[in-house]
Coordinates of C-alpha atoms and ligand atoms in Angstrom, one line a residue:
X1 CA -86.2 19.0 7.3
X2 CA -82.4 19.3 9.0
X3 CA -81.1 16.1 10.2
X4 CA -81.3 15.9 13.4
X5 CA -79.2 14.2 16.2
X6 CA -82.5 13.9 17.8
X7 CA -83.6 10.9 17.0
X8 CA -87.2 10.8 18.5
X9 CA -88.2 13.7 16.6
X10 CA -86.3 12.0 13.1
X11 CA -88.1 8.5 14.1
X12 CA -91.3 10.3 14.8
X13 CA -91.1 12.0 10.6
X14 CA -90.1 8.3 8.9
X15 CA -92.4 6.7 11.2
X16 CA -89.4 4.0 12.6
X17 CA -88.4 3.7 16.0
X18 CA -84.9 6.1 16.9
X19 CA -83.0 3.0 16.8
X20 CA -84.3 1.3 13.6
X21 CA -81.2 1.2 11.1
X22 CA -83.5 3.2 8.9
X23 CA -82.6 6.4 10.8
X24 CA -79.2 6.0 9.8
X25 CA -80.1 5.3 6.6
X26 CA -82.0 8.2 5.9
X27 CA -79.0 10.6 7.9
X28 CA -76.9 9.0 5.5
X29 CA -78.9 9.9 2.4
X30 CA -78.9 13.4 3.4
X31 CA -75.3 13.5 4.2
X32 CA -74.0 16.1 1.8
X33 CA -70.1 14.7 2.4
X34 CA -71.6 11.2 2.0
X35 CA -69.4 10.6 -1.3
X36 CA -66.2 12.0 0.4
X37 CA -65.7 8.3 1.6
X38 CA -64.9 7.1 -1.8
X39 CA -61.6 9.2 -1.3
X40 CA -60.3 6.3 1.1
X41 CA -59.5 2.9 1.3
X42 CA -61.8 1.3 4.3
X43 CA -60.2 -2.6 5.4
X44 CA -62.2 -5.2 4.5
X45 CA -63.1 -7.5 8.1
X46 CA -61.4 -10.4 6.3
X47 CA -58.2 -8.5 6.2
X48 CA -58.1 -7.3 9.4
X49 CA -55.6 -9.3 11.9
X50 CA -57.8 -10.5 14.7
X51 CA -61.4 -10.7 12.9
X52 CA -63.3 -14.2 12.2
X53 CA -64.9 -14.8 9.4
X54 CA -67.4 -17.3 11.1
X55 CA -68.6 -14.7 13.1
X56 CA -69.1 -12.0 10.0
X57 CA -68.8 -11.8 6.3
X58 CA -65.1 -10.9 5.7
X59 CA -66.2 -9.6 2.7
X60 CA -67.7 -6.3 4.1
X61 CA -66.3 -3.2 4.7
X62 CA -65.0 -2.8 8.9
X63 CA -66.3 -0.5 10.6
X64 CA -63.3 1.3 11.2
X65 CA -63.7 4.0 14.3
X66 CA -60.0 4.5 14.9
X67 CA -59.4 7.8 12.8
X68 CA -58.2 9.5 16.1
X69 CA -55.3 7.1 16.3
X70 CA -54.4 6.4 12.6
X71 CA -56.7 8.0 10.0
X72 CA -57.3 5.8 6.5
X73 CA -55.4 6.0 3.6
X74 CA -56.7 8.5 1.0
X75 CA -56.8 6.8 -2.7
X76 CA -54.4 8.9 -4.3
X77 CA -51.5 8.2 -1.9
X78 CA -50.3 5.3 -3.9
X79 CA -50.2 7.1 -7.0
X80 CA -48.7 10.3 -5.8
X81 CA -46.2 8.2 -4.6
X82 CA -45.2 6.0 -7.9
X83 CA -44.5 9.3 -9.3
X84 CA -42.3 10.1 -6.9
X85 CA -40.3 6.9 -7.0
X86 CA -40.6 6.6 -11.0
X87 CA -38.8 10.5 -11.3
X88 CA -36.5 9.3 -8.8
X89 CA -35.9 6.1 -10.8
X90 CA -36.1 7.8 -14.7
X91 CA -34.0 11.0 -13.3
X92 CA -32.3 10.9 -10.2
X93 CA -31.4 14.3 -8.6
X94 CA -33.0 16.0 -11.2
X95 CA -35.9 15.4 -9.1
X96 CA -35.3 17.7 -6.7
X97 CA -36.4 20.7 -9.2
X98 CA -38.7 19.2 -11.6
X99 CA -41.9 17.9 -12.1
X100 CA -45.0 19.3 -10.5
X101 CA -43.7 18.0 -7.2
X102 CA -40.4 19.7 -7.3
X103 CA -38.8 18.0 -3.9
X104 CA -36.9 20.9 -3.1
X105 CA -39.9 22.7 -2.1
X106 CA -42.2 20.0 -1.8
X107 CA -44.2 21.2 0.9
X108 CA -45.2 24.5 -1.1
X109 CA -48.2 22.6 -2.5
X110 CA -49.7 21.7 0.6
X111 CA -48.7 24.5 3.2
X112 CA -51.4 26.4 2.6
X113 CA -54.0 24.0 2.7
X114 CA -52.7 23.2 6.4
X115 CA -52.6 26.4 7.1
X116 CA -56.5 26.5 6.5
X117 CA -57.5 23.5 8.6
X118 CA -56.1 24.7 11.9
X119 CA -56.7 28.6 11.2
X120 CA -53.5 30.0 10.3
X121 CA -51.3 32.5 8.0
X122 CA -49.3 30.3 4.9
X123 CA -46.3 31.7 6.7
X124 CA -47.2 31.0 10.1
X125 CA -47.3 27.1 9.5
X126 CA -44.2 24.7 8.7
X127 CA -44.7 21.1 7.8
X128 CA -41.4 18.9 9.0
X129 CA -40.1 16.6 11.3
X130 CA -42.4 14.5 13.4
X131 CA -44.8 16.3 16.4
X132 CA -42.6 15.8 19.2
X133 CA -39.2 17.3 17.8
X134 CA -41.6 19.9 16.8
X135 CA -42.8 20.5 20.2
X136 CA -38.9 20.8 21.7
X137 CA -38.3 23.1 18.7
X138 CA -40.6 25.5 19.8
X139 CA -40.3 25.1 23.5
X140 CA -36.2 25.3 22.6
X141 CA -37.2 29.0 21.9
X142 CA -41.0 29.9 23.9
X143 CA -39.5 28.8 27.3
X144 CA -36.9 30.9 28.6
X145 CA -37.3 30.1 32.3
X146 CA -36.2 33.0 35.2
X147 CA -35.7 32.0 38.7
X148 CA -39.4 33.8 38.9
X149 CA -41.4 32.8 36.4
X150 CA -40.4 28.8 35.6
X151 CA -43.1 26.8 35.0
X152 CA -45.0 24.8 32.5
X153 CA -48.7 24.2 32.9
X154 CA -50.3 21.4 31.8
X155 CA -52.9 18.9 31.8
X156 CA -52.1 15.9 34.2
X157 CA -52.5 12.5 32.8
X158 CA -51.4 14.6 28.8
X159 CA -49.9 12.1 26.4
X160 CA -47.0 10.5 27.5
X161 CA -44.8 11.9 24.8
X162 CA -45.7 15.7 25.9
X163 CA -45.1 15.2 29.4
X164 CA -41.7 13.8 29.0
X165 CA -41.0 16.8 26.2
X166 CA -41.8 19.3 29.0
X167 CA -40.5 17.4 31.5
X168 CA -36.6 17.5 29.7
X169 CA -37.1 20.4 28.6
X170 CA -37.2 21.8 32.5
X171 CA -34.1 20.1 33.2
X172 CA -31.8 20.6 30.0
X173 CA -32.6 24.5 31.8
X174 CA -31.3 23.3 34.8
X175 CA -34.7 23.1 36.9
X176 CA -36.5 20.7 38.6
X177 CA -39.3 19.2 37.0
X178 CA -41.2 18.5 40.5
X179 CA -41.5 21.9 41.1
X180 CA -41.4 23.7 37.7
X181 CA -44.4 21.3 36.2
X182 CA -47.4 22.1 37.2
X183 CA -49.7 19.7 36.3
X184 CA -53.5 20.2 36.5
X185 CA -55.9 17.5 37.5
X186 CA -59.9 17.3 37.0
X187 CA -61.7 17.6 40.5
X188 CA -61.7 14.7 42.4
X189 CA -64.4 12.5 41.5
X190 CA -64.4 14.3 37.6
X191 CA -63.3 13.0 34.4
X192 CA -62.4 16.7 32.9
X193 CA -60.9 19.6 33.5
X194 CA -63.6 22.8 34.1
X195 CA -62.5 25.8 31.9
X196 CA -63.3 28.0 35.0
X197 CA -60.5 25.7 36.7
X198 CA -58.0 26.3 34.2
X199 CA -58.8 30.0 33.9
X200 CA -58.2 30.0 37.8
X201 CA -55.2 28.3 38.3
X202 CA -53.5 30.7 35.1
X203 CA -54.9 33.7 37.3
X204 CA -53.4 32.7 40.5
X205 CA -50.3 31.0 39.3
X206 CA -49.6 33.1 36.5
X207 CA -46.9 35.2 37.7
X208 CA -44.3 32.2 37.9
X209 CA -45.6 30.2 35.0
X210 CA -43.7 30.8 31.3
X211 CA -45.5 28.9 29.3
X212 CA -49.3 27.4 29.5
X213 CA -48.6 24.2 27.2
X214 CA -52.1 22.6 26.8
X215 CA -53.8 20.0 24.3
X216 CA -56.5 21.2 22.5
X217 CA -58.6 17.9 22.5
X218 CA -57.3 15.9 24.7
X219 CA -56.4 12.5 23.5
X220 CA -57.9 10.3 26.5
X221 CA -61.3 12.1 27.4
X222 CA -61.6 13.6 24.4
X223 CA -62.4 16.9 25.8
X224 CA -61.8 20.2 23.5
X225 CA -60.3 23.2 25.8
X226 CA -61.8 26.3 25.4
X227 CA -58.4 27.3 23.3
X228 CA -59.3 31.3 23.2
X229 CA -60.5 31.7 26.6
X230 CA -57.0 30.0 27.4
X231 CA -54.9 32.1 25.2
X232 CA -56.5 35.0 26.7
X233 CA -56.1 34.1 30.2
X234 CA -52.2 33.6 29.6
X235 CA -51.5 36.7 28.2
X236 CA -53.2 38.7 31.1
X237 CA -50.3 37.2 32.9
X238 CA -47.7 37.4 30.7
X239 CA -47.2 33.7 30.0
X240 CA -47.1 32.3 26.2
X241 CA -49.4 30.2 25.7
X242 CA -49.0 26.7 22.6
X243 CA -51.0 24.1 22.5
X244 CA -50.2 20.3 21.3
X245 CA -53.2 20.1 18.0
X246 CA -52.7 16.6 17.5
X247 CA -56.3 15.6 18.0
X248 CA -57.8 18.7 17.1
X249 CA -56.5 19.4 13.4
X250 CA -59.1 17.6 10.9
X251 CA -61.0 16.9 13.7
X252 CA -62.8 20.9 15.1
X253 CA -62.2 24.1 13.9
X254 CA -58.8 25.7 14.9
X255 CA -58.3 29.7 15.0
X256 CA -55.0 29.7 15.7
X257 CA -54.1 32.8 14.4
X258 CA -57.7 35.1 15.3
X259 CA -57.1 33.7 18.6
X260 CA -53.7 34.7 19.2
X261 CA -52.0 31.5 19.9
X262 CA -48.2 31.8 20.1
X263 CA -47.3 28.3 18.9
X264 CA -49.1 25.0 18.1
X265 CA -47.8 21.4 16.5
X266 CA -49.9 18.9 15.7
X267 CA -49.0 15.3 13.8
X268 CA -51.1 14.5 10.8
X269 CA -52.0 10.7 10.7
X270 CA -54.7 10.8 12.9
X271 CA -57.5 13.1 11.5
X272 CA -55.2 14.1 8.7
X273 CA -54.8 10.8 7.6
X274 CA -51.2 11.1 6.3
X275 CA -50.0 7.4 7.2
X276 CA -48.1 6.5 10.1
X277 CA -45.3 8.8 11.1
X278 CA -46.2 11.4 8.7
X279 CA -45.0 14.9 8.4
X280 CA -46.1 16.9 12.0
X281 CA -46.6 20.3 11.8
X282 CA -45.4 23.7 13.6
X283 CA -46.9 27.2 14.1
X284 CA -45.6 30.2 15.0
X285 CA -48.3 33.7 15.3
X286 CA -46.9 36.2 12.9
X287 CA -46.6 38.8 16.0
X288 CA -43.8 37.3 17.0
X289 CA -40.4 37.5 15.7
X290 CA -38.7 34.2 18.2
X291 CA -36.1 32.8 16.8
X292 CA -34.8 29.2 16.8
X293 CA -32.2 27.8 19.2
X294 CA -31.4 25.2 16.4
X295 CA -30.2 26.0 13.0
X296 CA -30.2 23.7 9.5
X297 CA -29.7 24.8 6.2
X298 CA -33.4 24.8 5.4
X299 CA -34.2 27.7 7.4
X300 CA -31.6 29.8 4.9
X301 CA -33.7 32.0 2.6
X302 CA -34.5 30.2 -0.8
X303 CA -33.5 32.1 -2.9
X304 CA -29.6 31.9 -1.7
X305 CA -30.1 28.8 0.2
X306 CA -27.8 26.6 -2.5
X307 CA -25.2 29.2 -2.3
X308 CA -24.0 27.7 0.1
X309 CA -21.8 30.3 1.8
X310 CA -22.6 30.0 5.3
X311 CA -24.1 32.5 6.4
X312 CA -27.4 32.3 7.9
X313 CA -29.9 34.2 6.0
X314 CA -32.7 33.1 8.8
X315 CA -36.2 32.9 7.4
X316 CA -38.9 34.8 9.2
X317 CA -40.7 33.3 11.8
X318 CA -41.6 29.7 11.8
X319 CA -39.6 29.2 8.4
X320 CA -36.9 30.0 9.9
X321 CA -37.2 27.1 12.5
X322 CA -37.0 24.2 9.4
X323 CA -33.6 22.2 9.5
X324 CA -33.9 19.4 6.9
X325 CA -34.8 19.2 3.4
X326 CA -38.3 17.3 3.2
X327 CA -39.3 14.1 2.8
X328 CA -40.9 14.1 -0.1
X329 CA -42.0 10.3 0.4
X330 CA -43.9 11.9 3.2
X331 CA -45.0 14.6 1.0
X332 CA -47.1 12.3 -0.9
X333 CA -49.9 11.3 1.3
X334 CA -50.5 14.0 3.1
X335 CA -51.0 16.0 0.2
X336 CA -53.7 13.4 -1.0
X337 CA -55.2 13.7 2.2
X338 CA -55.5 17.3 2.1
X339 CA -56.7 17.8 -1.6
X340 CA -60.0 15.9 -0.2
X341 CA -59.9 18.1 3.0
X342 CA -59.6 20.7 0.5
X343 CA -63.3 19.5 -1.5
X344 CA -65.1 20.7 1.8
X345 CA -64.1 22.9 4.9
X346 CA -63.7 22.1 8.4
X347 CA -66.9 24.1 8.9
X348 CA -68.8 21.8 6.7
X349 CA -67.3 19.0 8.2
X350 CA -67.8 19.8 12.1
X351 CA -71.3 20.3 11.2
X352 CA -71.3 16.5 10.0
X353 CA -69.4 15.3 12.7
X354 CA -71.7 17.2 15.6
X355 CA -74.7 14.9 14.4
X356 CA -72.4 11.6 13.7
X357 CA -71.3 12.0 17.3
X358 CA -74.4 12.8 18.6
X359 CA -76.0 9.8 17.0
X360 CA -73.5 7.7 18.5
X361 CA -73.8 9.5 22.1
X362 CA -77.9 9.2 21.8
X363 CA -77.6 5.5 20.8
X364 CA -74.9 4.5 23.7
X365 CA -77.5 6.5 26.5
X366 CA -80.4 4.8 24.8
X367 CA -78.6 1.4 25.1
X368 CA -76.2 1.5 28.3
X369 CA -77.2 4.1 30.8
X370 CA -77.1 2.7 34.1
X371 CA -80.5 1.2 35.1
X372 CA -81.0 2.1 38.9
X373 CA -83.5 -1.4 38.8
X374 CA -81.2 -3.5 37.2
X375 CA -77.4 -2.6 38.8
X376 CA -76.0 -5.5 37.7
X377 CA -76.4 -5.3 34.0
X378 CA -73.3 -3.6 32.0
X379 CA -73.9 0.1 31.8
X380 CA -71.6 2.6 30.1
X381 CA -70.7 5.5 30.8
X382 CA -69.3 8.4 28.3
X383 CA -66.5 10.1 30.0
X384 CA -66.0 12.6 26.8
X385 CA -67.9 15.9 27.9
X386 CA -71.8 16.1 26.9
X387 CA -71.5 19.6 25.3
X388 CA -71.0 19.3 21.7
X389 CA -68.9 22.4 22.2
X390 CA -66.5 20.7 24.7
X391 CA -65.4 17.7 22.0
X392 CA -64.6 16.4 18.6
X393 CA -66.1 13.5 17.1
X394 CA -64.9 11.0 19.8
X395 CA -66.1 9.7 22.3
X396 CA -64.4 7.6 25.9
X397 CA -66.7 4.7 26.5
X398 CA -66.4 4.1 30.4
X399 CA -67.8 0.3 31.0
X400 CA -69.2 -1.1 34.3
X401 CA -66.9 -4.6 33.2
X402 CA -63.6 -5.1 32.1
X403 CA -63.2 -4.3 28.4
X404 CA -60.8 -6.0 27.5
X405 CA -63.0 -9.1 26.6
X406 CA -65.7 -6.7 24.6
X407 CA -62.8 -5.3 22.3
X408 CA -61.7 -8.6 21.6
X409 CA -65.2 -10.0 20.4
X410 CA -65.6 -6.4 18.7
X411 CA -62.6 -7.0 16.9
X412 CA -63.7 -10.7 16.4
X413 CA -66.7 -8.8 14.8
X414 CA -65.0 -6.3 12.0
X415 CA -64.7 -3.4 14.2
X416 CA -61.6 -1.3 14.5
X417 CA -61.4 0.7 17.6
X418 CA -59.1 1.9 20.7
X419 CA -58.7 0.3 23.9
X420 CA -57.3 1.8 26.9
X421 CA -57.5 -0.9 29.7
X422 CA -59.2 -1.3 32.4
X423 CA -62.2 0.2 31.2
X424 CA -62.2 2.5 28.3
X425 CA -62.9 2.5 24.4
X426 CA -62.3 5.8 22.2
X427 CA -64.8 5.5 19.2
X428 CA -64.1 8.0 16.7
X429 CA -66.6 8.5 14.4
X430 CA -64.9 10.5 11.9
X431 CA -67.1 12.8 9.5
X432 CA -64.7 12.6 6.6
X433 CA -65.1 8.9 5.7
X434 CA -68.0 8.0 8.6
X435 CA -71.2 6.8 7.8
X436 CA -74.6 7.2 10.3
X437 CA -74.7 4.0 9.1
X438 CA -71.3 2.5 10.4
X439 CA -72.5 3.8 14.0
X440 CA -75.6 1.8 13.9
X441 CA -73.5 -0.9 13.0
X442 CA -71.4 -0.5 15.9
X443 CA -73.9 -0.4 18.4
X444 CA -75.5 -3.5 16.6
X445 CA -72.0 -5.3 17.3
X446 CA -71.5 -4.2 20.6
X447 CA -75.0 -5.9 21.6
X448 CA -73.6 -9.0 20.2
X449 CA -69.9 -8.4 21.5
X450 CA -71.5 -8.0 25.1
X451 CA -73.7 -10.9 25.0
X452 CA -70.5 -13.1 23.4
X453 CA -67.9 -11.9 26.5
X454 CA -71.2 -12.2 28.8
X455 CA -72.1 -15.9 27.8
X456 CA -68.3 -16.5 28.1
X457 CA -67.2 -14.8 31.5
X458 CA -67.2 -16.8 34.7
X459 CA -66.1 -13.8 36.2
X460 CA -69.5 -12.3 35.9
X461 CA -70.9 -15.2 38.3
X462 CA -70.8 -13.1 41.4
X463 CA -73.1 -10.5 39.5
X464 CA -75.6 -13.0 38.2
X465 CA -75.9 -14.9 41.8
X466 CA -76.4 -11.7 43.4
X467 CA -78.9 -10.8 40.6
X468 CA -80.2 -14.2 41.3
X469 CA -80.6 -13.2 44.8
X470 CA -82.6 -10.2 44.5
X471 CA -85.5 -12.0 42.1
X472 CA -85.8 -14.5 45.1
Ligands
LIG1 C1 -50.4 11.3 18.9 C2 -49.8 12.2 19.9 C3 -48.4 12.3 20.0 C4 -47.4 11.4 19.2 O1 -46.2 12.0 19.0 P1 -45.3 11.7 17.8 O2 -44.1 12.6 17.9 O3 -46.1 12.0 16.5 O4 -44.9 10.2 17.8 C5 -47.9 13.2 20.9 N1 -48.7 14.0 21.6 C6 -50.0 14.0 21.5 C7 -50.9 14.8 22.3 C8 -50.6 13.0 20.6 O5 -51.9 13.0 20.5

């Protein structure tokens, strides 16, 4: 029998009720990736900052659902790095060219196994700098804006950090940002942008837009565009199309290349778990031959890069857009992070993540969906899209009650999560290092986290008196 994110039909072959813990058990037991785990360090509760040990036993494992903001640490990150700082401390520059992590070309180990995770040519991908000097890097050289065709397209509401790239980017060109952003909202009412939407407003607006700049999950709702149907729609009208990956790479599978993408970055802490600030990545499709408005000596051509005679011998493509020697204390944990990426494959692990999700989603509707009878009792609602096609592994919590309270007892509780106030929590089951398991858990804790900021809120009188009302 497959596992099966339907949990009646699961419950119905062990006999339990869909709920019981002993579902998860069993998913976990037939998890395939189950020993990928053992790859990462998972926080203890007693070590986290705002747990309390009277409430749980320190001692355990947190149920860490936060991968989509800062993935774990991969075991080997601390070793790959004392060999970095004892060749640096037994040879000094000598460094740079020995060893098996030779730091003048560093990233040559590990550029290909990006390359793989988001769908892409070794040649088409550059690890360096962080994801937003990446993104002005590429839109230095993808938007050229005429008098005609001048805009950006982009989600509303996109990350902070990409809204204010795009937005300087439009006026470094000397345009206005009010009229050369266009920014696309859901329909009123809607959490998410329709795909037929974004399709329309490309088909109509097309002719004065240069560059379609979308994310491809997006970080709040955790919605995943339709990325090809995207790509294609730009092109009909001439526009290039990129896309920010941050929340897709490590997280769905990324064609980048099949689909004809002209240029991606992504960062790599979250799902790529390669410690805060890591090395971001850059891609360029090989079909095109842009080349960078900024120039550093590590675009030069290896091979005469150290001649050092000053003139440019550009790199092809996105090579060519590189303008510092690596970071090779960077380096480090990413690598380590992608040599377990590199045990599985994103297929494997989407597969994982479609029924960890979809436990999660059956448990929260199971749980929390409003009750029409009872409109006073807290009710969730999941703002992520329903089809399993449409997200990655996390999911929005919408509450009926302020959240801030519940992520304070949940934290109180060993639970590592995201809050986005007034009303939201991102819970990111993440295959990699997830268990069925640690989502039972977290629904277990929310009970007890709703009942805690429940018993404790006065401002939840109004509800009970009027609840109060209706049984008289
Ligand atoms: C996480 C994230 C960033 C962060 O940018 P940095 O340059 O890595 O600090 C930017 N954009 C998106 C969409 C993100 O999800």
């Amino acid at each position: 029998m497959q596992p099966s994110s339907n949990g009646p039909r699961l419950s119905a072959f062990l006999g339990c009720s869909p709920t019981s813990v002993e579902v998860a058990a069993w998913l976990d037991e037939h998890d395939t990736l189950r020993n990928l785990r053992k790859k990462f360090l998972v926080p203890k509760i007693a070590d986290l900052p705002h747990s309390d040990p009277s409430l749980v036993d320190g001692a355990e494992k947190c149920i860490y659902l936060a991968g989509n903001s800062l993935g774990l640490q991969p075991r080997r990150a601390r070793k790959y790095l004392e060999v970095e700082l004892d060749k640096w401390a037994k040879m000094g520059v000598h460094g740079h060219t020995e060893g098996s992590r030779p730091w003048a070309w560093a990233e040559n180990n590990i550029e290909g196994i990006m390359a793989d995770l988001v769908g892409a040519k070794e040649e088409e991908v550059a690890l360096m700098n962080g994801l937003t000097v990446n993104l002005h890097l590429l839109l230095l050289s993808f938007y050229k804006p005429t008098d005609a065709r001048h805009r950006i397209l982009l989600e509303d509401k996109a990350f902070p950090s990409d809204h204010y790239a795009v937005e300087s980017q439009i006026r470094l060109r000397g345009f206005d940002p009010e009229r050369s952003m266009l920014l696309l909202p859901p329909r009123p009412g809607e959490e998410t942008l329709r795909t037929k939407d974004i399709l329309k407003v490309i088909e109509k607006e097309g002719d004065s837009i240069a560059v379609v700049m979308f994310s491809a999950v997006q970080y709040y709702t955790g919605q995943l565009f339709d990325m090809a149907a995207i790509t294609e729609a730009g092109h009909r009208k001439g526009c290039f199309v990129g896309f920010d990956c941050a929340h897709a790479v490590g997280n769905v599978e990324l064609k980048l290349h099949k689909w004809g993408v002209d240029f991606a970055c992504w960062c790599s802490y979250k799902y790529v778990n390669s410690g805060a600030g890591g090395l971001a990545g850059a891609f360029i499709h090989e079909k095109h031959s842009v080349e960078p408005a900024l120039l550093g000596w590590w675009g030069h051509d290896l091979q005469t890069r150290f001649q050092m005679n000053n003139r440019m011998q550009l790199q092809p493509g996105v090579n060519g857009f590189r303008l510092s020697n690596q970071p090779i204390l960077l380096v480090c944990p990413l690598q380590a992070s992608l040599e377990v990426f590199m045990m599985t494959s994103m297929q494997s692990l989407r597969s994982k993540s479609l029924l960890l999700t979809g436990y999660l989603e059956y448990l929260i509707q199971h749980h929390y969906t409003e009750d029409p009878d009872r409109p006073h009792r807290p009710h969730i609602r999941i703002i992520t899209p329903s089809d399993p096609q449409q997200r990655g592994c996390q999911l929005s919590l919408c509450f009926s009650i302020p959240v801030a309270k519940i992520f304070q007892e949940l934290e109180r509780r060993g639970v590592a999560c995201d809050m986005r106030e007034p009303s939201v929590l991102r819970i990111a089951p993440v295959p990699l290092y997830n268990r069925f398991r640690d989502v039972h858990r977290f629904i277990e804790t929310l009970g007890a986290a709703l009942g805690a900021a429940l018993g404790a809120a006065c401002f939840l009188l109004p509800y009970v008196l009027s609840s109060l009302k209706t049984c008289l």
